[in-house]
Amino acid sequence: ISEIQTSGHRRFCCKAAMSLLEQPGNDDAIKVFLRVRPPDDKDAGRSLCLDVTGPTTLSIACKPEAKTFTFDHVAGMETTQEEVFACVGKGIIESCVAGYNGTIFA
C-alpha cells in the first residue's frame, strides 16, 4: 500500500482497492468505497473533523473521543476523479460490457 503525503493530507494509492476487486470470490460481494471530498468555498474557515487514517479507515473527531470507521476502501481529499474511476468504476464497466450485471451508487 502506497501512502502519498500532499498538502498536509494523506491519500492512499488505489492498489489496495484494485487488489480487493481482483480477489477470487469477491465478484458478487457488495463493496463500500468512500471518497472524502475536498473542502469548497462554503467550508472556508472551518476546521476538518475527519482524517483518512489508512486505505480502509476514516476517523471522525467527536467528543469524548474520535470514532473510527472501516470501509472496503477510503479515498482521501487529494484523490482525483480519474483515480476514483480507475479504482471503482473501470472494473464494473468492463464486467458490464462482458455481459455481467453491475451497479454503482454514488
Short mmCIF file of N, CA and C in Angstrom, two decimals:
data_model
loop_
_atom_site.label_atom_id
_atom_site.label_comp_id
_atom_site.label_asym_id
_atom_site.label_seq_id
_atom_site.Cartn_x
_atom_site.Cartn_y
_atom_site.Cartn_z
N ILE A 1 0.86 -1.17 0.00
CA ILE A 1 0.00 0.00 0.00
C ILE A 1 0.90 1.22 0.00
N SER A 2 0.64 2.12 -0.91
CA SER A 2 1.44 3.32 -1.01
C SER A 2 0.72 4.48 -0.35
N GLU A 3 1.42 5.21 0.49
CA GLU A 3 0.85 6.40 1.10
C GLU A 3 1.56 7.60 0.49
N ILE A 4 0.79 8.59 0.08
CA ILE A 4 1.35 9.79 -0.52
C ILE A 4 0.96 10.97 0.36
N GLN A 5 1.92 11.75 0.82
CA GLN A 5 1.64 12.92 1.65
C GLN A 5 1.59 14.14 0.76
N THR A 6 0.46 14.83 0.74
CA THR A 6 0.33 16.05 -0.07
C THR A 6 -0.44 17.09 0.72
N SER A 7 0.09 18.29 0.80
CA SER A 7 -0.57 19.43 1.43
C SER A 7 -1.09 19.12 2.83
N GLY A 8 -0.35 18.33 3.58
CA GLY A 8 -0.77 18.01 4.93
C GLY A 8 -1.85 16.95 5.01
N HIS A 9 -2.30 16.44 3.89
CA HIS A 9 -3.32 15.39 3.87
C HIS A 9 -2.70 14.13 3.29
N ARG A 10 -3.28 12.99 3.66
CA ARG A 10 -2.77 11.73 3.13
C ARG A 10 -3.75 11.18 2.11
N ARG A 11 -3.22 10.55 1.09
CA ARG A 11 -4.06 9.77 0.19
C ARG A 11 -3.36 8.45 -0.03
N PHE A 12 -4.14 7.44 -0.22
CA PHE A 12 -3.59 6.11 -0.37
C PHE A 12 -3.81 5.65 -1.79
N CYS A 13 -2.79 5.08 -2.37
CA CYS A 13 -2.84 4.61 -3.74
C CYS A 13 -3.94 3.55 -3.89
N CYS A 14 -4.54 3.52 -5.03
CA CYS A 14 -5.66 2.61 -5.28
C CYS A 14 -5.21 1.16 -5.48
N LYS A 15 -3.95 0.85 -5.32
CA LYS A 15 -3.51 -0.54 -5.46
C LYS A 15 -4.27 -1.44 -4.50
N ALA A 16 -4.53 -0.94 -3.29
CA ALA A 16 -5.26 -1.75 -2.31
C ALA A 16 -6.67 -2.01 -2.79
N ALA A 17 -7.32 -1.01 -3.36
CA ALA A 17 -8.69 -1.19 -3.86
C ALA A 17 -8.70 -2.10 -5.07
N MET A 18 -7.72 -1.96 -5.94
CA MET A 18 -7.66 -2.81 -7.13
C MET A 18 -7.48 -4.27 -6.73
N SER A 19 -6.61 -4.53 -5.75
CA SER A 19 -6.41 -5.92 -5.33
C SER A 19 -7.67 -6.47 -4.67
N LEU A 20 -8.43 -5.62 -3.98
CA LEU A 20 -9.68 -6.06 -3.38
C LEU A 20 -10.67 -6.49 -4.45
N LEU A 21 -10.76 -5.73 -5.53
CA LEU A 21 -11.69 -6.05 -6.60
C LEU A 21 -11.28 -7.31 -7.35
N GLU A 22 -9.98 -7.62 -7.37
CA GLU A 22 -9.48 -8.76 -8.13
C GLU A 22 -9.43 -10.05 -7.33
N GLN A 23 -9.75 -10.02 -6.03
CA GLN A 23 -9.68 -11.22 -5.22
C GLN A 23 -10.75 -12.22 -5.64
N PRO A 24 -10.40 -13.49 -5.74
CA PRO A 24 -11.40 -14.50 -6.09
C PRO A 24 -12.52 -14.54 -5.04
N GLY A 25 -13.73 -14.71 -5.52
CA GLY A 25 -14.87 -14.79 -4.62
C GLY A 25 -15.47 -13.44 -4.26
N ASN A 26 -14.84 -12.35 -4.67
CA ASN A 26 -15.36 -11.03 -4.37
C ASN A 26 -16.23 -10.47 -5.48
N ASP A 27 -16.46 -11.25 -6.54
CA ASP A 27 -17.19 -10.75 -7.69
C ASP A 27 -18.61 -10.32 -7.35
N ASP A 28 -19.28 -11.06 -6.47
CA ASP A 28 -20.68 -10.78 -6.17
C ASP A 28 -20.87 -10.01 -4.88
N ALA A 29 -19.82 -9.73 -4.18
CA ALA A 29 -19.94 -9.06 -2.88
C ALA A 29 -20.21 -7.57 -3.05
N ILE A 30 -20.97 -7.03 -2.13
CA ILE A 30 -21.17 -5.58 -2.09
C ILE A 30 -19.95 -4.97 -1.43
N LYS A 31 -19.40 -3.96 -2.05
CA LYS A 31 -18.23 -3.28 -1.52
C LYS A 31 -18.57 -1.81 -1.31
N VAL A 32 -18.02 -1.23 -0.25
CA VAL A 32 -18.28 0.17 0.07
C VAL A 32 -16.98 0.94 -0.07
N PHE A 33 -16.96 1.84 -1.04
CA PHE A 33 -15.82 2.72 -1.28
C PHE A 33 -16.25 4.13 -0.89
N LEU A 34 -15.43 4.82 -0.15
CA LEU A 34 -15.75 6.15 0.34
C LEU A 34 -14.75 7.14 -0.22
N ARG A 35 -15.25 8.26 -0.74
CA ARG A 35 -14.37 9.33 -1.17
C ARG A 35 -14.66 10.56 -0.34
N VAL A 36 -13.64 11.10 0.29
CA VAL A 36 -13.77 12.33 1.06
C VAL A 36 -13.55 13.49 0.10
N ARG A 37 -14.58 14.31 -0.06
CA ARG A 37 -14.45 15.43 -1.00
C ARG A 37 -13.58 16.53 -0.40
N PRO A 38 -12.90 17.27 -1.27
CA PRO A 38 -12.10 18.39 -0.78
C PRO A 38 -13.03 19.51 -0.32
N PRO A 39 -12.57 20.35 0.61
CA PRO A 39 -13.41 21.46 1.06
C PRO A 39 -13.66 22.44 -0.10
N ASP A 40 -14.85 23.03 -0.10
CA ASP A 40 -15.15 24.04 -1.11
C ASP A 40 -15.27 25.41 -0.44
N ASP A 41 -15.73 26.42 -1.18
CA ASP A 41 -15.81 27.79 -0.65
C ASP A 41 -16.71 27.88 0.58
N LYS A 42 -17.77 27.08 0.64
CA LYS A 42 -18.67 27.11 1.79
C LYS A 42 -17.99 26.61 3.06
N ASP A 43 -16.92 25.85 2.90
CA ASP A 43 -16.21 25.28 4.05
C ASP A 43 -15.07 26.16 4.54
N ALA A 44 -14.87 27.32 3.91
CA ALA A 44 -13.75 28.19 4.26
C ALA A 44 -13.84 28.60 5.73
N GLY A 45 -12.73 28.50 6.42
CA GLY A 45 -12.65 28.90 7.81
C GLY A 45 -13.07 27.81 8.79
N ARG A 46 -13.56 26.71 8.30
CA ARG A 46 -13.94 25.60 9.18
C ARG A 46 -12.78 24.62 9.31
N SER A 47 -12.68 24.03 10.47
CA SER A 47 -11.64 23.03 10.66
C SER A 47 -12.18 21.67 10.23
N LEU A 48 -11.28 20.80 9.82
CA LEU A 48 -11.68 19.47 9.39
C LEU A 48 -11.99 18.60 10.61
N CYS A 49 -13.05 17.83 10.50
CA CYS A 49 -13.43 16.96 11.62
C CYS A 49 -13.14 15.49 11.30
N LEU A 50 -12.50 15.23 10.17
CA LEU A 50 -12.20 13.84 9.82
C LEU A 50 -10.80 13.71 9.26
N ASP A 51 -10.33 12.47 9.31
CA ASP A 51 -8.98 12.18 8.83
C ASP A 51 -8.98 10.78 8.21
N VAL A 52 -8.45 10.68 7.01
CA VAL A 52 -8.27 9.37 6.38
C VAL A 52 -7.02 8.78 7.02
N THR A 53 -7.21 7.77 7.85
CA THR A 53 -6.10 7.22 8.63
C THR A 53 -5.45 6.01 7.97
N GLY A 54 -6.04 5.50 6.92
CA GLY A 54 -5.48 4.35 6.22
C GLY A 54 -6.27 4.10 4.96
N PRO A 55 -5.88 3.12 4.18
CA PRO A 55 -6.58 2.85 2.92
C PRO A 55 -7.99 2.32 3.11
N THR A 56 -8.33 1.93 4.35
CA THR A 56 -9.68 1.42 4.61
C THR A 56 -10.34 2.07 5.82
N THR A 57 -9.69 3.05 6.44
CA THR A 57 -10.23 3.62 7.67
C THR A 57 -10.35 5.14 7.61
N LEU A 58 -11.37 5.62 8.32
CA LEU A 58 -11.65 7.04 8.42
C LEU A 58 -11.93 7.34 9.88
N SER A 59 -11.35 8.39 10.41
CA SER A 59 -11.55 8.78 11.80
C SER A 59 -12.30 10.11 11.83
N ILE A 60 -13.35 10.17 12.63
CA ILE A 60 -14.14 11.40 12.77
C ILE A 60 -13.97 11.92 14.18
N ALA A 61 -13.56 13.18 14.28
CA ALA A 61 -13.34 13.80 15.58
C ALA A 61 -14.68 14.12 16.23
N CYS A 62 -14.90 13.56 17.40
CA CYS A 62 -16.09 13.88 18.19
C CYS A 62 -15.75 13.69 19.65
N LYS A 63 -16.59 14.22 20.51
CA LYS A 63 -16.32 14.14 21.94
C LYS A 63 -17.04 12.94 22.53
N PRO A 64 -16.49 12.24 23.44
CA PRO A 64 -15.23 12.47 24.15
C PRO A 64 -14.01 11.94 23.40
N GLU A 65 -14.20 11.05 22.41
CA GLU A 65 -13.05 10.54 21.67
C GLU A 65 -13.44 10.32 20.22
N ALA A 66 -12.44 10.28 19.36
CA ALA A 66 -12.68 10.11 17.92
C ALA A 66 -13.27 8.73 17.64
N LYS A 67 -14.10 8.66 16.61
CA LYS A 67 -14.70 7.40 16.17
C LYS A 67 -14.01 6.99 14.88
N THR A 68 -13.69 5.71 14.76
CA THR A 68 -13.04 5.18 13.56
C THR A 68 -14.00 4.24 12.86
N PHE A 69 -14.10 4.40 11.54
CA PHE A 69 -14.97 3.57 10.72
C PHE A 69 -14.13 2.88 9.66
N THR A 70 -14.51 1.66 9.32
CA THR A 70 -13.78 0.87 8.34
C THR A 70 -14.66 0.60 7.12
N PHE A 71 -14.10 0.78 5.93
CA PHE A 71 -14.77 0.54 4.66
C PHE A 71 -13.89 -0.37 3.82
N ASP A 72 -14.37 -0.77 2.66
CA ASP A 72 -13.53 -1.57 1.77
C ASP A 72 -12.38 -0.74 1.21
N HIS A 73 -12.62 0.55 0.99
CA HIS A 73 -11.57 1.46 0.54
C HIS A 73 -11.98 2.89 0.85
N VAL A 74 -11.02 3.72 1.26
CA VAL A 74 -11.27 5.13 1.52
C VAL A 74 -10.32 5.95 0.65
N ALA A 75 -10.88 6.83 -0.16
CA ALA A 75 -10.09 7.74 -0.99
C ALA A 75 -10.11 9.11 -0.33
N GLY A 76 -8.95 9.67 -0.11
CA GLY A 76 -8.84 10.96 0.56
C GLY A 76 -9.13 12.14 -0.35
N MET A 77 -9.01 13.33 0.23
CA MET A 77 -9.33 14.57 -0.48
C MET A 77 -8.48 14.82 -1.72
N GLU A 78 -7.26 14.32 -1.69
CA GLU A 78 -6.35 14.58 -2.80
C GLU A 78 -6.54 13.59 -3.96
N THR A 79 -7.40 12.61 -3.80
CA THR A 79 -7.64 11.62 -4.85
C THR A 79 -8.43 12.26 -5.98
N THR A 80 -7.97 12.09 -7.19
CA THR A 80 -8.65 12.70 -8.34
C THR A 80 -9.84 11.84 -8.79
N GLN A 81 -10.71 12.45 -9.57
CA GLN A 81 -11.86 11.72 -10.10
C GLN A 81 -11.41 10.56 -10.99
N GLU A 82 -10.33 10.76 -11.72
CA GLU A 82 -9.80 9.71 -12.58
C GLU A 82 -9.32 8.52 -11.76
N GLU A 83 -8.68 8.78 -10.62
CA GLU A 83 -8.23 7.70 -9.75
C GLU A 83 -9.41 6.94 -9.15
N VAL A 84 -10.47 7.67 -8.79
CA VAL A 84 -11.67 7.02 -8.26
C VAL A 84 -12.28 6.11 -9.33
N PHE A 85 -12.38 6.61 -10.55
CA PHE A 85 -12.94 5.79 -11.63
C PHE A 85 -12.08 4.54 -11.87
N ALA A 86 -10.76 4.72 -11.88
CA ALA A 86 -9.87 3.57 -12.11
C ALA A 86 -10.03 2.53 -11.01
N CYS A 87 -10.25 2.97 -9.78
CA CYS A 87 -10.39 2.04 -8.66
C CYS A 87 -11.76 1.38 -8.61
N VAL A 88 -12.79 2.14 -8.86
CA VAL A 88 -14.15 1.65 -8.62
C VAL A 88 -14.89 1.34 -9.92
N GLY A 89 -14.92 2.28 -10.83
CA GLY A 89 -15.79 2.16 -11.99
C GLY A 89 -15.28 1.32 -13.13
N LYS A 90 -14.01 1.36 -13.39
CA LYS A 90 -13.47 0.71 -14.58
C LYS A 90 -13.77 -0.79 -14.62
N GLY A 91 -13.50 -1.50 -13.52
CA GLY A 91 -13.75 -2.94 -13.48
C GLY A 91 -15.22 -3.28 -13.63
N ILE A 92 -16.08 -2.47 -13.02
CA ILE A 92 -17.52 -2.72 -13.13
C ILE A 92 -18.00 -2.48 -14.56
N ILE A 93 -17.52 -1.42 -15.18
CA ILE A 93 -17.89 -1.12 -16.57
C ILE A 93 -17.41 -2.25 -17.49
N GLU A 94 -16.18 -2.71 -17.30
CA GLU A 94 -15.67 -3.80 -18.13
C GLU A 94 -16.50 -5.07 -17.95
N SER A 95 -16.93 -5.36 -16.72
CA SER A 95 -17.79 -6.53 -16.47
C SER A 95 -19.14 -6.38 -17.16
N CYS A 96 -19.70 -5.17 -17.13
CA CYS A 96 -20.99 -4.93 -17.79
C CYS A 96 -20.88 -5.14 -19.30
N VAL A 97 -19.79 -4.65 -19.88
CA VAL A 97 -19.58 -4.82 -21.32
C VAL A 97 -19.42 -6.30 -21.66
N ALA A 98 -18.87 -7.07 -20.71
CA ALA A 98 -18.70 -8.51 -20.93
C ALA A 98 -19.99 -9.30 -20.67
N GLY A 99 -21.06 -8.59 -20.25
CA GLY A 99 -22.34 -9.26 -20.09
C GLY A 99 -22.77 -9.53 -18.66
N TYR A 100 -22.02 -9.04 -17.69
CA TYR A 100 -22.37 -9.25 -16.28
C TYR A 100 -23.11 -8.02 -15.75
N ASN A 101 -23.91 -8.21 -14.72
CA ASN A 101 -24.61 -7.10 -14.09
C ASN A 101 -23.65 -6.34 -13.20
N GLY A 102 -23.84 -5.04 -13.10
CA GLY A 102 -23.02 -4.20 -12.23
C GLY A 102 -23.79 -2.96 -11.85
N THR A 103 -23.59 -2.50 -10.64
CA THR A 103 -24.27 -1.30 -10.15
C THR A 103 -23.31 -0.45 -9.36
N ILE A 104 -23.37 0.85 -9.57
CA ILE A 104 -22.61 1.81 -8.78
C ILE A 104 -23.60 2.82 -8.22
N PHE A 105 -23.64 2.97 -6.91
CA PHE A 105 -24.44 4.02 -6.28
C PHE A 105 -23.50 5.14 -5.89
N ALA A 106 -23.85 6.34 -6.25
CA ALA A 106 -23.00 7.48 -5.89
C ALA A 106 -23.80 8.51 -5.13
#
